[in-house]
mmCIF file with all atom_site columns, C-alpha atoms in Angstrom:
data_model
loop_
_atom_site.group_PDB
_atom_site.id
_atom_site.type_symbol
_atom_site.label_atom_id
_atom_site.label_alt_id
_atom_site.label_comp_id
_atom_site.label_asym_id
_atom_site.label_entity_id
_atom_site.label_seq_id
_atom_site.pdbx_PDB_ins_code
_atom_site.Cartn_x
_atom_site.Cartn_y
_atom_site.Cartn_z
_atom_site.occupancy
_atom_site.B_iso_or_equiv
_atom_site.pdbx_formal_charge
_atom_site.auth_seq_id
_atom_site.auth_comp_id
_atom_site.auth_asym_id
_atom_site.auth_atom_id
_atom_site.pdbx_PDB_model_num
ATOM 1   C CA . MET A 1 1   ? 7.242   -72.415 28.454 1.00 0.00 ? 123 MET A CA 1
ATOM 2   C CA . SER A 1 2   ? 10.466  -73.934 27.754 1.00 0.00 ? 124 SER A CA 1
ATOM 3   C CA . SER A 1 3   ? 13.629  -72.560 29.324 1.00 0.00 ? 125 SER A CA 1
ATOM 4   C CA . SER A 1 4   ? 15.118  -72.119 25.942 1.00 0.00 ? 126 SER A CA 1
ATOM 5   C CA . ALA A 1 5   ? 12.294  -69.703 24.746 1.00 0.00 ? 127 ALA A CA 1
ATOM 6   C CA . PRO A 1 6   ? 13.420  -66.976 22.344 1.00 0.00 ? 128 PRO A CA 1
ATOM 7   C CA . GLU A 1 7   ? 13.851  -63.494 23.534 1.00 0.00 ? 129 GLU A CA 1
ATOM 8   C CA . PHE A 1 8   ? 11.681  -62.305 20.658 1.00 0.00 ? 130 PHE A CA 1
ATOM 9   C CA . SER A 1 9   ? 8.089   -61.349 21.060 1.00 0.00 ? 131 SER A CA 1
ATOM 10  C CA . HIS A 1 10  ? 5.718   -59.497 18.624 1.00 0.00 ? 132 HIS A CA 1
ATOM 11  C CA . LEU A 1 11  ? 4.698   -56.250 19.912 1.00 0.00 ? 133 LEU A CA 1
ATOM 12  C CA . HIS A 1 12  ? 3.232   -54.616 16.872 1.00 0.00 ? 134 HIS A CA 1
ATOM 13  C CA . VAL A 1 13  ? 0.437   -56.851 16.088 1.00 0.00 ? 135 VAL A CA 1
ATOM 14  C CA . HIS A 1 14  ? -3.118  -56.093 14.497 1.00 0.00 ? 136 HIS A CA 1
ATOM 15  C CA . SER A 1 15  ? -6.140  -58.280 15.325 1.00 0.00 ? 137 SER A CA 1
ATOM 16  C CA . GLU A 1 16  ? -9.755  -58.432 13.864 1.00 0.00 ? 138 GLU A CA 1
ATOM 17  C CA . TYR A 1 17  ? -10.194 -55.219 15.752 1.00 0.00 ? 139 TYR A CA 1
ATOM 18  C CA . SER A 1 18  ? -8.254  -53.313 13.157 1.00 0.00 ? 140 SER A CA 1
ATOM 19  C CA . ILE A 1 19  ? -10.827 -53.065 10.472 1.00 0.00 ? 141 ILE A CA 1
ATOM 20  C CA . LEU A 1 20  ? -9.580  -53.589 6.951  1.00 0.00 ? 142 LEU A CA 1
ATOM 21  C CA . ASP A 1 21  ? -6.069  -54.233 8.385  1.00 0.00 ? 143 ASP A CA 1
ATOM 22  C CA . GLY A 1 22  ? -5.867  -57.151 10.622 1.00 0.00 ? 144 GLY A CA 1
ATOM 23  C CA . ALA A 1 23  ? -7.338  -60.694 10.482 1.00 0.00 ? 145 ALA A CA 1
ATOM 24  C CA . ASN A 1 24  ? -5.695  -62.230 13.620 1.00 0.00 ? 146 ASN A CA 1
ATOM 25  C CA . GLN A 1 25  ? -7.986  -63.647 16.109 1.00 0.00 ? 147 GLN A CA 1
ATOM 26  C CA . ILE A 1 26  ? -6.524  -63.194 19.722 1.00 0.00 ? 148 ILE A CA 1
ATOM 27  C CA . GLY A 1 27  ? -7.197  -66.711 20.749 1.00 0.00 ? 149 GLY A CA 1
ATOM 28  C CA . PRO A 1 28  ? -5.174  -68.484 18.037 1.00 0.00 ? 150 PRO A CA 1
ATOM 29  C CA . MET A 1 29  ? -2.515  -65.745 18.151 1.00 0.00 ? 151 MET A CA 1
ATOM 30  C CA . ILE A 1 30  ? -2.019  -66.516 21.963 1.00 0.00 ? 152 ILE A CA 1
ATOM 31  C CA . ASP A 1 31  ? -1.989  -70.422 21.144 1.00 0.00 ? 153 ASP A CA 1
ATOM 32  C CA . ARG A 1 32  ? 0.821   -69.681 18.545 1.00 0.00 ? 154 ARG A CA 1
ATOM 33  C CA . ALA A 1 33  ? 2.707   -67.416 20.856 1.00 0.00 ? 155 ALA A CA 1
ATOM 34  C CA . CYS A 1 34  ? 2.632   -70.290 23.341 1.00 0.00 ? 156 CYS A CA 1
ATOM 35  C CA . GLU A 1 35  ? 3.905   -72.848 20.739 1.00 0.00 ? 157 GLU A CA 1
ATOM 36  C CA . CYS A 1 36  ? 6.753   -70.333 19.780 1.00 0.00 ? 158 CYS A CA 1
ATOM 37  C CA . GLY A 1 37  ? 7.753   -69.979 23.589 1.00 0.00 ? 159 GLY A CA 1
ATOM 38  C CA . MET A 1 38  ? 7.081   -66.201 23.467 1.00 0.00 ? 160 MET A CA 1
ATOM 39  C CA . GLN A 1 39  ? 6.796   -64.549 26.952 1.00 0.00 ? 161 GLN A CA 1
ATOM 40  C CA . HIS A 1 40  ? 5.056   -61.459 25.706 1.00 0.00 ? 162 HIS A CA 1
ATOM 41  C CA . VAL A 1 41  ? 2.437   -60.522 23.089 1.00 0.00 ? 163 VAL A CA 1
ATOM 42  C CA . GLY A 1 42  ? 1.564   -57.066 22.313 1.00 0.00 ? 164 GLY A CA 1
ATOM 43  C CA . LEU A 1 43  ? -1.666  -55.749 20.676 1.00 0.00 ? 165 LEU A CA 1
ATOM 44  C CA . THR A 1 44  ? -1.480  -52.341 18.532 1.00 0.00 ? 166 THR A CA 1
ATOM 45  C CA . ASP A 1 45  ? -4.858  -52.240 16.727 1.00 0.00 ? 167 ASP A CA 1
ATOM 46  C CA . HIS A 1 46  ? -5.563  -49.048 14.509 1.00 0.00 ? 168 HIS A CA 1
ATOM 47  C CA . GLY A 1 47  ? -7.048  -46.408 16.598 1.00 0.00 ? 169 GLY A CA 1
ATOM 48  C CA . THR A 1 48  ? -8.746  -48.691 19.097 1.00 0.00 ? 170 THR A CA 1
ATOM 49  C CA . MET A 1 49  ? -8.191  -50.475 22.311 1.00 0.00 ? 171 MET A CA 1
ATOM 50  C CA . ALA A 1 50  ? -11.277 -52.629 21.823 1.00 0.00 ? 172 ALA A CA 1
ATOM 51  C CA . GLY A 1 51  ? -9.057  -56.069 21.739 1.00 0.00 ? 173 GLY A CA 1
ATOM 52  C CA . THR A 1 52  ? -7.077  -55.375 25.091 1.00 0.00 ? 174 THR A CA 1
ATOM 53  C CA . LEU A 1 53  ? -9.478  -56.948 27.545 1.00 0.00 ? 175 LEU A CA 1
ATOM 54  C CA . GLU A 1 54  ? -9.667  -60.136 25.417 1.00 0.00 ? 176 GLU A CA 1
ATOM 55  C CA . LEU A 1 55  ? -5.900  -60.107 24.957 1.00 0.00 ? 177 LEU A CA 1
ATOM 56  C CA . TYR A 1 56  ? -5.413  -59.549 28.725 1.00 0.00 ? 178 TYR A CA 1
ATOM 57  C CA . ARG A 1 57  ? -7.706  -62.529 29.589 1.00 0.00 ? 179 ARG A CA 1
ATOM 58  C CA . LYS A 1 58  ? -6.291  -64.925 26.990 1.00 0.00 ? 180 LYS A CA 1
ATOM 59  C CA . ALA A 1 59  ? -2.780  -64.099 27.504 1.00 0.00 ? 181 ALA A CA 1
ATOM 60  C CA . THR A 1 60  ? -2.675  -64.100 31.311 1.00 0.00 ? 182 THR A CA 1
ATOM 61  C CA . GLY A 1 61  ? -4.718  -67.391 31.303 1.00 0.00 ? 183 GLY A CA 1
ATOM 62  C CA . ALA A 1 62  ? -1.880  -68.908 29.001 1.00 0.00 ? 184 ALA A CA 1
ATOM 63  C CA . GLY A 1 63  ? 1.053   -67.492 31.161 1.00 0.00 ? 185 GLY A CA 1
ATOM 64  C CA . ILE A 1 64  ? 1.963   -64.879 28.745 1.00 0.00 ? 186 ILE A CA 1
ATOM 65  C CA . LYS A 1 65  ? 2.422   -61.033 29.519 1.00 0.00 ? 187 LYS A CA 1
ATOM 66  C CA . PRO A 1 66  ? 0.032   -59.113 27.333 1.00 0.00 ? 188 PRO A CA 1
ATOM 67  C CA . VAL A 1 67  ? 1.443   -55.826 26.313 1.00 0.00 ? 189 VAL A CA 1
ATOM 68  C CA . MET A 1 68  ? -1.429  -53.339 25.546 1.00 0.00 ? 190 MET A CA 1
ATOM 69  C CA . GLY A 1 69  ? -1.021  -50.741 22.774 1.00 0.00 ? 191 GLY A CA 1
ATOM 70  C CA . MET A 1 70  ? -2.526  -48.921 19.972 1.00 0.00 ? 192 MET A CA 1
ATOM 71  C CA . GLU A 1 71  ? -1.489  -47.634 16.651 1.00 0.00 ? 193 GLU A CA 1
ATOM 72  C CA . ALA A 1 72  ? -2.607  -43.944 16.647 1.00 0.00 ? 194 ALA A CA 1
ATOM 73  C CA . TYR A 1 73  ? -3.079  -41.700 13.675 1.00 0.00 ? 195 TYR A CA 1
ATOM 74  C CA . LEU A 1 74  ? -1.420  -38.276 13.552 1.00 0.00 ? 196 LEU A CA 1
ATOM 75  C CA . THR A 1 75  ? -2.427  -35.448 11.325 1.00 0.00 ? 197 THR A CA 1
ATOM 76  C CA . GLN A 1 76  ? -1.374  -31.895 10.840 1.00 0.00 ? 198 GLN A CA 1
ATOM 77  C CA . ASP A 1 77  ? -4.855  -30.751 11.430 1.00 0.00 ? 199 ASP A CA 1
ATOM 78  C CA . GLN A 1 78  ? -7.305  -31.793 14.073 1.00 0.00 ? 200 GLN A CA 1
ATOM 79  C CA . LYS A 1 79  ? -9.454  -33.214 11.311 1.00 0.00 ? 201 LYS A CA 1
ATOM 80  C CA . VAL A 1 80  ? -8.586  -35.383 8.369  1.00 0.00 ? 202 VAL A CA 1
ATOM 81  C CA . ARG A 1 81  ? -10.292 -33.486 5.565  1.00 0.00 ? 203 ARG A CA 1
ATOM 82  C CA . ALA A 1 82  ? -10.391 -34.000 2.042  1.00 0.00 ? 204 ALA A CA 1
ATOM 83  C CA . LEU A 1 83  ? -7.919  -32.111 -0.306 1.00 0.00 ? 205 LEU A CA 1
ATOM 84  C CA . GLU A 1 84  ? -8.994  -30.316 -3.505 1.00 0.00 ? 206 GLU A CA 1
ATOM 85  C CA . ASP A 1 85  ? -8.267  -33.559 -5.525 1.00 0.00 ? 207 ASP A CA 1
ATOM 86  C CA . GLY A 1 86  ? -10.495 -35.501 -3.455 1.00 0.00 ? 208 GLY A CA 1
ATOM 87  C CA . LYS A 1 87  ? -7.687  -37.508 -1.560 1.00 0.00 ? 209 LYS A CA 1
ATOM 88  C CA . ARG A 1 88  ? -7.598  -37.726 2.111  1.00 0.00 ? 210 ARG A CA 1
ATOM 89  C CA . SER A 1 89  ? -4.819  -35.727 3.797  1.00 0.00 ? 211 SER A CA 1
ATOM 90  C CA . GLU A 1 90  ? -1.796  -37.799 4.809  1.00 0.00 ? 212 GLU A CA 1
ATOM 91  C CA . THR A 1 91  ? -1.508  -39.318 8.229  1.00 0.00 ? 213 THR A CA 1
ATOM 92  C CA . THR A 1 92  ? 1.304   -40.707 10.221 1.00 0.00 ? 214 THR A CA 1
ATOM 93  C CA . HIS A 1 93  ? 0.953   -43.703 12.377 1.00 0.00 ? 215 HIS A CA 1
ATOM 94  C CA . LEU A 1 94  ? 2.453   -43.802 15.883 1.00 0.00 ? 216 LEU A CA 1
ATOM 95  C CA . THR A 1 95  ? 2.688   -47.051 17.872 1.00 0.00 ? 217 THR A CA 1
ATOM 96  C CA . LEU A 1 96  ? 2.100   -46.536 21.424 1.00 0.00 ? 218 LEU A CA 1
ATOM 97  C CA . LEU A 1 97  ? 2.608   -49.335 24.081 1.00 0.00 ? 219 LEU A CA 1
ATOM 98  C CA . ALA A 1 98  ? 1.609   -49.054 27.600 1.00 0.00 ? 220 ALA A CA 1
ATOM 99  C CA . GLN A 1 99  ? 4.336   -49.897 30.324 1.00 0.00 ? 221 GLN A CA 1
ATOM 100 C CA . ASP A 1 100 ? 1.918   -50.226 33.284 1.00 0.00 ? 222 ASP A CA 1
ATOM 101 C CA . ASN A 1 101 ? -1.710  -49.726 34.352 1.00 0.00 ? 223 ASN A CA 1
ATOM 102 C CA . VAL A 1 102 ? -1.357  -45.847 34.245 1.00 0.00 ? 224 VAL A CA 1
ATOM 103 C CA . GLY A 1 103 ? -0.067  -46.172 30.792 1.00 0.00 ? 225 GLY A CA 1
ATOM 104 C CA . TRP A 1 104 ? -3.027  -48.457 29.676 1.00 0.00 ? 226 TRP A CA 1
ATOM 105 C CA . GLN A 1 105 ? -5.546  -45.971 31.262 1.00 0.00 ? 227 GLN A CA 1
ATOM 106 C CA . ASN A 1 106 ? -3.932  -43.044 29.293 1.00 0.00 ? 228 ASN A CA 1
ATOM 107 C CA . LEU A 1 107 ? -4.143  -45.084 25.998 1.00 0.00 ? 229 LEU A CA 1
ATOM 108 C CA . MET A 1 108 ? -7.799  -45.859 26.789 1.00 0.00 ? 230 MET A CA 1
ATOM 109 C CA . SER A 1 109 ? -8.407  -42.063 27.368 1.00 0.00 ? 231 SER A CA 1
ATOM 110 C CA . LEU A 1 110 ? -6.607  -41.054 24.186 1.00 0.00 ? 232 LEU A CA 1
ATOM 111 C CA . SER A 1 111 ? -8.596  -43.783 22.291 1.00 0.00 ? 233 SER A CA 1
ATOM 112 C CA . SER A 1 112 ? -11.774 -42.401 23.767 1.00 0.00 ? 234 SER A CA 1
ATOM 113 C CA . GLN A 1 113 ? -10.972 -38.762 22.802 1.00 0.00 ? 235 GLN A CA 1
ATOM 114 C CA . ALA A 1 114 ? -9.906  -39.377 19.294 1.00 0.00 ? 236 ALA A CA 1
#
């Protein structure tokens, strides 16, 4: 990485693990981050932590710090249920990022419970 690397890093990124929402493959994403001189790359797939191990391995192998995350769904009820008109109830997205290993473990637990 060059000493003039930008201070910007993408932290809200969807990969192929975000079904119907992301198309980024983690390997090429890390390659591009290296080309741009980024020091960190986040991964916040929708409702899953499935890509975090691949992100960790490829990012650390390239000298980039991985930032593990997830884009969670929040609803007013425990279950998303159909409304009378057949539409799904509204959900709100919340982007969660782990600051350390404990945070990563907490996100893994939340992902498993959801």
